[in-house]
Tab-separated table of N, CA, C and O in Angstrom:
chain	number	residue	atom	x	y	z
A	1	MET	N	4.490	76.295	-22.216
A	1	MET	CA	5.934	76.232	-22.393
A	1	MET	C	6.546	75.356	-21.302
A	1	MET	O	6.095	75.373	-20.171
A	2	ASN	N	7.592	74.630	-21.676
A	2	ASN	CA	8.360	73.850	-20.715
A	2	ASN	C	9.796	73.737	-21.226
A	2	ASN	O	10.128	74.292	-22.258
A	3	GLU	N	10.651	73.022	-20.501
A	3	GLU	CA	12.058	72.899	-20.898
A	3	GLU	C	12.217	72.286	-22.287
A	3	GLU	O	13.023	72.716	-23.085
A	4	GLU	N	11.425	71.247	-22.569
A	4	GLU	CA	11.521	70.565	-23.854
A	4	GLU	C	10.944	71.422	-24.977
A	4	GLU	O	11.410	71.397	-26.092
A	5	ASN	N	9.893	72.164	-24.664
A	5	ASN	CA	9.234	73.016	-25.648
A	5	ASN	C	9.115	74.429	-25.059
A	5	ASN	O	8.102	74.771	-24.478
A	6	PRO	N	10.162	75.244	-25.239
A	6	PRO	CA	10.145	76.568	-24.620
A	6	PRO	C	9.295	77.593	-25.370
A	6	PRO	O	9.139	78.712	-24.911
A	7	PHE	N	8.740	77.224	-26.511
A	7	PHE	CA	8.053	78.195	-27.356
A	7	PHE	C	6.556	78.269	-27.052
A	7	PHE	O	5.904	77.257	-26.855
A	8	PRO	N	6.018	79.498	-27.067
A	8	PRO	CA	4.573	79.638	-26.890
A	8	PRO	C	3.822	79.006	-28.066
A	8	PRO	O	4.328	78.976	-29.195
A	9	HIS	N	2.639	78.533	-27.785
A	9	HIS	CA	1.827	77.845	-28.795
A	9	HIS	C	1.581	78.722	-30.021
A	9	HIS	O	1.682	78.252	-31.159
A	10	ASP	N	1.277	80.003	-29.806
A	10	ASP	CA	0.982	80.875	-30.951
A	10	ASP	C	2.208	81.093	-31.834
A	10	ASP	O	2.095	81.191	-33.056
A	11	LEU	N	3.407	81.113	-31.247
A	11	LEU	CA	4.632	81.252	-32.041
A	11	LEU	C	4.884	79.989	-32.862
A	11	LEU	O	5.249	80.067	-34.040
A	12	LEU	N	4.655	78.830	-32.255
A	12	LEU	CA	4.793	77.569	-33.002
A	12	LEU	C	3.813	77.529	-34.181
A	12	LEU	O	4.183	77.120	-35.283
A	13	GLU	N	2.589	77.980	-33.947
A	13	GLU	CA	1.598	78.001	-35.030
A	13	GLU	C	2.008	78.959	-36.146
A	13	GLU	O	1.866	78.638	-37.326
A	14	LEU	N	2.506	80.137	-35.774
A	14	LEU	CA	2.961	81.099	-36.786
A	14	LEU	C	4.092	80.520	-37.625
A	14	LEU	O	4.103	80.643	-38.851
A	15	GLN	N	5.056	79.875	-36.955
A	15	GLN	CA	6.188	79.304	-37.686
A	15	GLN	C	5.729	78.178	-38.608
A	15	GLN	O	6.206	78.065	-39.740
A	16	GLU	N	4.804	77.366	-38.154
A	16	GLU	CA	4.289	76.296	-39.020
A	16	GLU	C	3.570	76.892	-40.228
A	16	GLU	O	3.741	76.420	-41.358
A	17	ARG	N	2.782	77.936	-40.010
A	17	ARG	CA	2.109	78.598	-41.137
A	17	ARG	C	3.129	79.181	-42.106
A	17	ARG	O	2.935	79.134	-43.330
A	18	LEU	N	4.239	79.714	-41.582
A	18	LEU	CA	5.294	80.243	-42.443
A	18	LEU	C	5.929	79.128	-43.270
A	18	LEU	O	6.135	79.279	-44.479
A	19	HIS	N	6.219	77.997	-42.640
A	19	HIS	CA	6.750	76.843	-43.387
A	19	HIS	C	5.793	76.445	-44.516
A	19	HIS	O	6.209	76.225	-45.655
A	20	ARG	N	4.522	76.333	-44.182
A	20	ARG	CA	3.523	75.924	-45.178
A	20	ARG	C	3.392	76.957	-46.303
A	20	ARG	O	3.267	76.600	-47.470
A	21	ALA	N	3.412	78.238	-45.947
A	21	ALA	CA	3.309	79.294	-46.965
A	21	ALA	C	4.497	79.227	-47.929
A	21	ALA	O	4.324	79.367	-49.144
A	22	HIS	N	5.697	78.986	-47.407
A	22	HIS	CA	6.876	78.837	-48.267
A	22	HIS	C	6.711	77.635	-49.200
A	22	HIS	O	7.005	77.713	-50.393
A	23	ALA	N	6.255	76.514	-48.655
A	23	ALA	CA	6.083	75.304	-49.464
A	23	ALA	C	5.037	75.519	-50.551
A	23	ALA	O	5.240	75.116	-51.711
A	24	GLU	N	3.932	76.170	-50.215
A	24	GLU	CA	2.882	76.439	-51.215
A	24	GLU	C	3.393	77.389	-52.298
A	24	GLU	O	3.091	77.210	-53.476
A	25	TYR	N	4.164	78.379	-51.898
A	25	TYR	CA	4.723	79.341	-52.855
A	25	TYR	C	5.673	78.641	-53.826
A	25	TYR	O	5.580	78.816	-55.037
A	26	ARG	N	6.587	77.828	-53.296
A	26	ARG	CA	7.525	77.097	-54.163
A	26	ARG	C	6.780	76.143	-55.094
A	26	ARG	O	7.112	76.024	-56.271
A	27	ALA	N	5.745	75.482	-54.575
A	27	ALA	CA	4.958	74.563	-55.405
A	27	ALA	C	4.238	75.340	-56.510
A	27	ALA	O	4.180	74.886	-57.661
A	28	TYR	N	3.709	76.514	-56.188
A	28	TYR	CA	3.028	77.324	-57.203
A	28	TYR	C	4.024	77.793	-58.264
A	28	TYR	O	3.760	77.691	-59.462
A	29	LEU	N	5.179	78.294	-57.831
A	29	LEU	CA	6.182	78.752	-58.802
A	29	LEU	C	6.634	77.624	-59.726
A	29	LEU	O	6.920	77.867	-60.901
A	30	ALA	N	6.659	76.413	-59.214
A	30	ALA	CA	7.083	75.266	-60.028
A	30	ALA	C	6.110	74.986	-61.171
A	30	ALA	O	6.481	74.332	-62.146
A	31	THR	N	4.883	75.492	-61.069
A	31	THR	CA	3.899	75.277	-62.136
A	31	THR	C	3.974	76.356	-63.214
A	31	THR	O	3.327	76.225	-64.248
A	32	LEU	N	4.738	77.411	-62.959
A	32	LEU	CA	4.800	78.558	-63.864
A	32	LEU	C	6.009	78.472	-64.797
A	32	LEU	O	6.969	77.762	-64.506
A	33	PRO	N	5.977	79.232	-65.900
A	33	PRO	CA	7.170	79.323	-66.736
A	33	PRO	C	8.344	79.848	-65.905
A	33	PRO	O	8.148	80.544	-64.898
A	34	TRP	N	9.560	79.556	-66.341
A	34	TRP	CA	10.739	79.875	-65.543
A	34	TRP	C	10.982	81.375	-65.389
A	34	TRP	O	11.671	81.805	-64.474
A	35	SER	N	10.443	82.208	-66.262
A	35	SER	CA	10.621	83.649	-66.161
A	35	SER	C	9.256	84.329	-66.073
A	35	SER	O	8.333	83.978	-66.809
A	36	GLY	N	9.152	85.322	-65.210
A	36	GLY	CA	7.915	86.069	-65.076
A	36	GLY	C	7.629	86.950	-66.285
A	36	GLY	O	6.484	87.274	-66.575
A	37	GLU	N	8.667	87.324	-66.992
A	37	GLU	CA	8.539	88.131	-68.206
A	37	GLU	C	8.889	87.260	-69.403
A	37	GLU	O	9.704	86.342	-69.292
A	38	PRO	N	8.305	87.550	-70.585
A	38	PRO	CA	8.683	86.770	-71.770
A	38	PRO	C	10.197	86.863	-71.994
A	38	PRO	O	10.781	87.942	-71.920
A	39	MET	N	10.814	85.709	-72.206
A	39	MET	CA	12.259	85.684	-72.374
A	39	MET	C	12.656	84.500	-73.242
A	39	MET	O	12.079	83.423	-73.140
A	40	LYS	N	13.624	84.724	-74.079
A	40	LYS	CA	14.126	83.679	-74.964
A	40	LYS	C	14.941	82.672	-74.158
A	40	LYS	O	15.690	83.046	-73.267
A	41	GLY	N	14.778	81.416	-74.483
A	41	GLY	CA	15.542	80.356	-73.840
A	41	GLY	C	16.926	80.235	-74.451
A	41	GLY	O	17.342	81.058	-75.270
A	42	TRP	N	17.648	79.179	-74.104
A	42	TRP	CA	18.989	78.959	-74.642
A	42	TRP	C	19.352	77.484	-74.531
A	42	TRP	O	18.849	76.767	-73.671
A	43	PRO	N	20.229	77.044	-75.424
A	43	PRO	CA	20.713	75.657	-75.309
A	43	PRO	C	21.715	75.549	-74.164
A	43	PRO	O	22.377	76.525	-73.815
A	44	ARG	N	21.827	74.371	-73.612
A	44	ARG	CA	22.689	74.149	-72.452
A	44	ARG	C	24.125	74.600	-72.695
A	44	ARG	O	24.754	75.163	-71.819
A	45	GLY	N	24.652	74.375	-73.868
A	45	GLY	CA	26.046	74.718	-74.139
A	45	GLY	C	26.306	76.209	-74.168
A	45	GLY	O	27.419	76.664	-73.922
A	46	GLU	N	25.282	77.011	-74.438
A	46	GLU	CA	25.448	78.465	-74.526
A	46	GLU	C	25.650	79.086	-73.134
A	46	GLU	O	26.491	79.941	-72.941
A	47	ARG	N	24.846	78.691	-72.172
A	47	ARG	CA	24.958	79.089	-70.767
A	47	ARG	C	24.635	77.859	-69.943
A	47	ARG	O	23.812	77.054	-70.331
A	48	PHE	N	25.249	77.723	-68.786
A	48	PHE	CA	25.028	76.528	-67.987
A	48	PHE	C	23.594	76.456	-67.475
A	48	PHE	O	23.035	77.442	-67.016
A	49	SER	N	23.027	75.288	-67.571
A	49	SER	CA	21.742	75.004	-66.940
A	49	SER	C	21.754	73.547	-66.512
A	49	SER	O	21.993	72.660	-67.332
A	50	HIS	N	21.514	73.315	-65.226
A	50	HIS	CA	21.477	71.944	-64.724
A	50	HIS	C	20.290	71.175	-65.290
A	50	HIS	O	20.229	69.973	-65.178
A	51	ARG	N	19.353	71.877	-65.932
A	51	ARG	CA	18.177	71.226	-66.520
A	51	ARG	C	18.360	70.922	-68.001
A	51	ARG	O	17.448	70.433	-68.644
A	52	GLY	N	19.503	71.237	-68.556
A	52	GLY	CA	19.687	71.040	-69.991
A	52	GLY	C	19.247	72.281	-70.746
A	52	GLY	O	19.394	73.398	-70.255
A	53	ASP	N	18.688	72.091	-71.926
A	53	ASP	CA	18.218	73.226	-72.703
A	53	ASP	C	17.103	73.947	-71.949
A	53	ASP	O	16.261	73.319	-71.309
A	54	VAL	N	17.096	75.261	-72.057
A	54	VAL	CA	16.068	76.066	-71.403
A	54	VAL	C	15.148	76.607	-72.494
A	54	VAL	O	15.591	77.331	-73.380
A	55	PRO	N	13.860	76.245	-72.456
A	55	PRO	CA	12.935	76.685	-73.501
A	55	PRO	C	12.587	78.173	-73.342
A	55	PRO	O	12.803	78.763	-72.278
A	56	ASP	N	12.024	78.746	-74.378
A	56	ASP	CA	11.529	80.114	-74.283
A	56	ASP	C	10.477	80.177	-73.179
A	56	ASP	O	9.740	79.213	-72.951
A	57	SER	N	10.410	81.309	-72.503
A	57	SER	CA	9.384	81.508	-71.481
A	57	SER	C	8.373	82.524	-71.996
A	57	SER	O	8.754	83.623	-72.390
A	58	PRO	N	7.095	82.164	-71.969
A	58	PRO	CA	6.079	83.115	-72.401
A	58	PRO	C	5.803	84.186	-71.338
A	58	PRO	O	5.073	85.138	-71.581
A	59	GLY	N	6.396	84.046	-70.157
A	59	GLY	CA	6.124	84.962	-69.059
A	59	GLY	C	4.887	84.525	-68.292
A	59	GLY	O	4.275	83.507	-68.605
A	60	TRP	N	4.540	85.288	-67.280
A	60	TRP	CA	3.386	84.967	-66.442
A	60	TRP	C	2.230	85.881	-66.809
A	60	TRP	O	2.420	87.044	-67.171
A	61	SER	N	1.031	85.373	-66.662
A	61	SER	CA	-0.161	86.198	-66.885
A	61	SER	C	-0.306	87.175	-65.712
A	61	SER	O	0.327	87.002	-64.657
A	62	ASP	N	-1.144	88.176	-65.888
A	62	ASP	CA	-1.396	89.129	-64.802
A	62	ASP	C	-1.953	88.410	-63.577
A	62	ASP	O	-1.606	88.739	-62.440
A	63	GLU	N	-2.797	87.429	-63.802
A	63	GLU	CA	-3.365	86.653	-62.689
A	63	GLU	C	-2.274	85.860	-61.957
A	63	GLU	O	-2.253	85.807	-60.723
A	64	GLN	N	-1.375	85.240	-62.716
A	64	GLN	CA	-0.274	84.488	-62.099
A	64	GLN	C	0.640	85.418	-61.302
A	64	GLN	O	1.069	85.089	-60.196
A	65	LYS	N	0.932	86.602	-61.863
A	65	LYS	CA	1.762	87.572	-61.145
A	65	LYS	C	1.078	88.012	-59.860
A	65	LYS	O	1.725	88.111	-58.811
A	66	ALA	N	-0.220	88.282	-59.921
A	66	ALA	CA	-0.958	88.721	-58.738
A	66	ALA	C	-0.974	87.629	-57.667
A	66	ALA	O	-0.808	87.915	-56.472
A	67	THR	N	-1.138	86.383	-58.092
A	67	THR	CA	-1.149	85.270	-57.136
A	67	THR	C	0.227	85.127	-56.479
A	67	THR	O	0.324	84.988	-55.255
A	68	ALA	N	1.287	85.173	-57.282
A	68	ALA	CA	2.640	85.067	-56.724
A	68	ALA	C	2.926	86.229	-55.778
A	68	ALA	O	3.499	86.031	-54.696
A	69	ASP	N	2.518	87.432	-56.154
A	69	ASP	CA	2.728	88.602	-55.292
A	69	ASP	C	1.960	88.461	-53.974
A	69	ASP	O	2.482	88.787	-52.903
A	70	ARG	N	0.721	87.971	-54.044
A	70	ARG	CA	-0.092	87.787	-52.845
A	70	ARG	C	0.547	86.757	-51.918
A	70	ARG	O	0.634	86.957	-50.701
A	71	MET	N	1.019	85.658	-52.508
A	71	MET	CA	1.649	84.608	-51.705
A	71	MET	C	2.932	85.126	-51.058
A	71	MET	O	3.211	84.843	-49.886
A	72	TRP	N	3.734	85.894	-51.810
A	72	TRP	CA	4.986	86.434	-51.289
A	72	TRP	C	4.701	87.435	-50.160
A	72	TRP	O	5.418	87.470	-49.155
A	73	ALA	N	3.638	88.242	-50.313
A	73	ALA	CA	3.269	89.193	-49.271
A	73	ALA	C	2.868	88.460	-47.984
A	73	ALA	O	3.197	88.902	-46.880
A	74	GLU	N	2.169	87.335	-48.116
A	74	GLU	CA	1.794	86.535	-46.953
A	74	GLU	C	3.039	85.977	-46.257
A	74	GLU	O	3.125	85.987	-45.028
A	75	ILE	N	4.016	85.527	-47.030
A	75	ILE	CA	5.271	85.039	-46.447
A	75	ILE	C	5.956	86.173	-45.685
A	75	ILE	O	6.451	85.979	-44.573
A	76	GLY	N	5.966	87.357	-46.270
A	76	GLY	CA	6.572	88.507	-45.599
A	76	GLY	C	5.862	88.850	-44.299
A	76	GLY	O	6.500	89.115	-43.271
A	77	ARG	N	4.534	88.841	-44.329
A	77	ARG	CA	3.763	89.156	-43.131
A	77	ARG	C	4.020	88.131	-42.026
A	77	ARG	O	4.250	88.489	-40.866
A	78	LEU	N	4.009	86.857	-42.397
A	78	LEU	CA	4.265	85.804	-41.411
A	78	LEU	C	5.691	85.890	-40.864
A	78	LEU	O	5.923	85.668	-39.669
A	79	SER	N	6.650	86.224	-41.711
A	79	SER	CA	8.043	86.371	-41.269
A	79	SER	C	8.163	87.481	-40.223
A	79	SER	O	8.858	87.325	-39.214
A	80	VAL	N	7.498	88.601	-40.484
A	80	VAL	CA	7.507	89.710	-39.530
A	80	VAL	C	6.831	89.286	-38.228
A	80	VAL	O	7.323	89.599	-37.131
A	81	ASP	N	5.712	88.580	-38.323
A	81	ASP	CA	5.002	88.124	-37.120
A	81	ASP	C	5.867	87.181	-36.280
A	81	ASP	O	5.892	87.278	-35.052
A	82	VAL	N	6.588	86.273	-36.948
A	82	VAL	CA	7.448	85.336	-36.219
A	82	VAL	C	8.630	86.082	-35.598
A	82	VAL	O	8.913	85.942	-34.409
A	83	SER	N	9.317	86.881	-36.387
A	83	SER	CA	10.519	87.547	-35.873
A	83	SER	C	10.194	88.644	-34.864
A	83	SER	O	11.022	88.973	-34.010
A	84	GLY	N	8.996	89.206	-34.916
A	84	GLY	CA	8.610	90.257	-33.989
A	84	GLY	C	7.806	89.768	-32.797
A	84	GLY	O	7.320	90.582	-32.004
A	85	HIS	N	7.669	88.462	-32.654
A	85	HIS	CA	6.896	87.910	-31.542
A	85	HIS	C	7.545	88.313	-30.208
A	85	HIS	O	8.775	88.290	-30.069
A	86	PRO	N	6.725	88.673	-29.229
A	86	PRO	CA	7.261	89.102	-27.926
A	86	PRO	C	8.151	88.058	-27.237
A	86	PRO	O	9.007	88.420	-26.416
A	87	TYR	N	7.994	86.791	-27.565
A	87	TYR	CA	8.806	85.740	-26.935
A	87	TYR	C	10.295	86.017	-27.082
A	87	TYR	O	11.081	85.759	-26.168
A	88	TRP	N	10.711	86.560	-28.232
A	88	TRP	CA	12.141	86.731	-28.509
A	88	TRP	C	12.806	87.701	-27.528
A	88	TRP	O	14.019	87.628	-27.320
A	89	LYS	N	12.030	88.570	-26.893
A	89	LYS	CA	12.598	89.501	-25.903
A	89	LYS	C	13.076	88.763	-24.658
A	89	LYS	O	13.923	89.260	-23.924
A	90	SER	N	12.542	87.555	-24.437
A	90	SER	CA	12.921	86.786	-23.253
A	90	SER	C	14.141	85.890	-23.502
A	90	SER	O	14.641	85.263	-22.573
A	91	VAL	N	14.617	85.846	-24.734
A	91	VAL	CA	15.750	84.979	-25.078
A	91	VAL	C	17.033	85.802	-25.044
A	91	VAL	O	17.110	86.860	-25.685
A	92	PRO	N	18.040	85.339	-24.303
A	92	PRO	CA	19.314	86.067	-24.289
A	92	PRO	C	19.887	86.197	-25.702
A	92	PRO	O	19.787	85.270	-26.518
A	93	THR	N	20.469	87.339	-25.985
A	93	THR	CA	20.991	87.631	-27.322
A	93	THR	C	21.900	86.524	-27.842
A	93	THR	O	21.801	86.136	-29.007
A	94	GLU	N	22.761	85.992	-26.985
A	94	GLU	CA	23.707	84.955	-27.442
A	94	GLU	C	23.008	83.638	-27.797
A	94	GLU	O	23.601	82.769	-28.441
A	95	ASN	N	21.723	83.487	-27.417
A	95	ASN	CA	20.985	82.258	-27.716
A	95	ASN	C	19.953	82.429	-28.825
A	95	ASN	O	19.253	81.471	-29.171
A	96	LEU	N	19.817	83.635	-29.366
A	96	LEU	CA	18.761	83.897	-30.345
A	96	LEU	C	18.858	83.014	-31.583
A	96	LEU	O	17.864	82.435	-32.012
A	97	VAL	N	20.029	82.900	-32.167
A	97	VAL	CA	20.154	82.126	-33.404
A	97	VAL	C	19.833	80.656	-33.150
A	97	VAL	O	19.048	80.051	-33.883
A	98	ALA	N	20.389	80.092	-32.100
A	98	ALA	CA	20.124	78.681	-31.791
A	98	ALA	C	18.643	78.457	-31.488
A	98	ALA	O	18.050	77.459	-31.929
A	99	SER	N	18.042	79.392	-30.776
A	99	SER	CA	16.628	79.260	-30.443
A	99	SER	C	15.758	79.368	-31.693
A	99	SER	O	14.786	78.621	-31.862
A	100	ARG	N	16.113	80.290	-32.571
A	100	ARG	CA	15.364	80.451	-33.832
A	100	ARG	C	15.453	79.184	-34.671
A	100	ARG	O	14.465	78.729	-35.248
A	101	MET	N	16.621	78.595	-34.752
A	101	MET	CA	16.790	77.354	-35.513
A	101	MET	C	15.994	76.212	-34.879
A	101	MET	O	15.406	75.399	-35.573
A	102	GLN	N	15.979	76.172	-33.557
A	102	GLN	CA	15.192	75.145	-32.867
A	102	GLN	C	13.708	75.307	-33.192
A	102	GLN	O	13.013	74.324	-33.461
A	103	LEU	N	13.210	76.554	-33.192
A	103	LEU	CA	11.812	76.796	-33.537
A	103	LEU	C	11.513	76.316	-34.947
A	103	LEU	O	10.501	75.654	-35.192
A	104	LYS	N	12.391	76.626	-35.889
A	104	LYS	CA	12.162	76.234	-37.278
A	104	LYS	C	12.086	74.712	-37.409
A	104	LYS	O	11.235	74.189	-38.124
A	105	ARG	N	12.969	73.997	-36.718
A	105	ARG	CA	12.941	72.524	-36.773
A	105	ARG	C	11.695	71.971	-36.085
A	105	ARG	O	11.050	71.064	-36.590
A	106	GLN	N	11.376	72.524	-34.940
A	106	GLN	CA	10.277	71.999	-34.138
A	106	GLN	C	8.917	72.250	-34.790
A	106	GLN	O	8.008	71.442	-34.651
A	107	ALA	N	8.762	73.354	-35.502
A	107	ALA	CA	7.468	73.714	-36.075
A	107	ALA	C	7.303	73.227	-37.505
A	107	ALA	O	6.280	73.479	-38.132
A	108	ARG	N	8.292	72.509	-38.023
A	108	ARG	CA	8.193	72.019	-39.399
A	108	ARG	C	7.015	71.063	-39.521
A	108	ARG	O	6.892	70.130	-38.742
A	109	PRO	N	6.129	71.301	-40.514
A	109	PRO	CA	4.970	70.415	-40.685
A	109	PRO	C	5.417	68.993	-41.022
A	109	PRO	O	6.478	68.785	-41.612
A	110	ALA	N	4.586	68.044	-40.654
A	110	ALA	CA	4.858	66.645	-41.005
A	110	ALA	C	4.858	66.509	-42.518
A	110	ALA	O	4.139	67.212	-43.219
A	111	GLU	N	5.682	65.607	-43.018
A	111	GLU	CA	5.790	65.377	-44.460
A	111	GLU	C	4.467	64.888	-45.022
A	111	GLU	O	3.840	63.991	-44.482
A	112	SER	N	4.064	65.501	-46.111
A	112	SER	CA	2.825	65.107	-46.782
A	112	SER	C	3.104	63.910	-47.678
A	112	SER	O	4.022	63.952	-48.489
A	113	PRO	N	2.338	62.821	-47.577
A	113	PRO	CA	2.615	61.628	-48.374
A	113	PRO	C	2.480	61.879	-49.878
A	113	PRO	O	3.147	61.253	-50.663
A	114	GLU	N	1.621	62.827	-50.276
A	114	GLU	CA	1.446	63.046	-51.714
A	114	GLU	C	2.531	63.946	-52.304
A	114	GLU	O	2.699	64.001	-53.501
A	115	ASP	N	3.300	64.670	-51.467
A	115	ASP	CA	4.346	65.537	-51.981
A	115	ASP	C	5.527	65.609	-51.011
A	115	ASP	O	5.738	66.615	-50.350
A	116	PRO	N	6.319	64.525	-50.908
A	116	PRO	CA	7.415	64.506	-49.941
A	116	PRO	C	8.494	65.542	-50.244
A	116	PRO	O	9.135	66.042	-49.353
A	117	GLU	N	8.679	65.917	-51.512
A	117	GLU	CA	9.716	66.889	-51.851
A	117	GLU	C	9.375	68.266	-51.321
A	117	GLU	O	10.242	69.003	-50.886
A	118	ALA	N	8.100	68.650	-51.328
A	118	ALA	CA	7.699	69.972	-50.840
A	118	ALA	C	7.994	70.077	-49.340
A	118	ALA	O	8.500	71.092	-48.878
A	119	ALA	N	7.689	69.036	-48.586
A	119	ALA	CA	7.943	69.058	-47.160
A	119	ALA	C	9.450	69.066	-46.888
A	119	ALA	O	9.924	69.720	-45.967
A	120	GLU	N	10.212	68.355	-47.701
A	120	GLU	CA	11.652	68.289	-47.541
A	120	GLU	C	12.296	69.648	-47.788
A	120	GLU	O	13.216	70.056	-47.090
A	121	ALA	N	11.799	70.373	-48.780
A	121	ALA	CA	12.378	71.662	-49.149
A	121	ALA	C	12.020	72.764	-48.175
A	121	ALA	O	12.726	73.751	-48.064
A	122	ALA	N	10.919	72.618	-47.466
A	122	ALA	CA	10.486	73.668	-46.528
A	122	ALA	C	11.465	73.781	-45.405
A	122	ALA	O	11.761	74.720	-44.845
């Protein structure tokens, strides 16, 4: 740790893993039907959709649901690990939000050339 980088190495690694887990989760969800349960779609004029007409959703398979649940549980675990890290006890309460935002910016993974949107959204 130093003035420029006040965060412990393990906290930076945890935050980077959290960023990556979020990006992988969003990328996985983007491959699935829009609804986890079978649901009828609708034309754009019936209800607003920025995507236009919304097709029927066949829902997700049990395997897809299990994968999404596993990924979400990992995000939850990493979130708890980051927010419960002992480092935060050393940060004055009035600086916690700014410090947390600095960690999120500093630990953001480098943009992947094959998927710039995933890195941007993380």
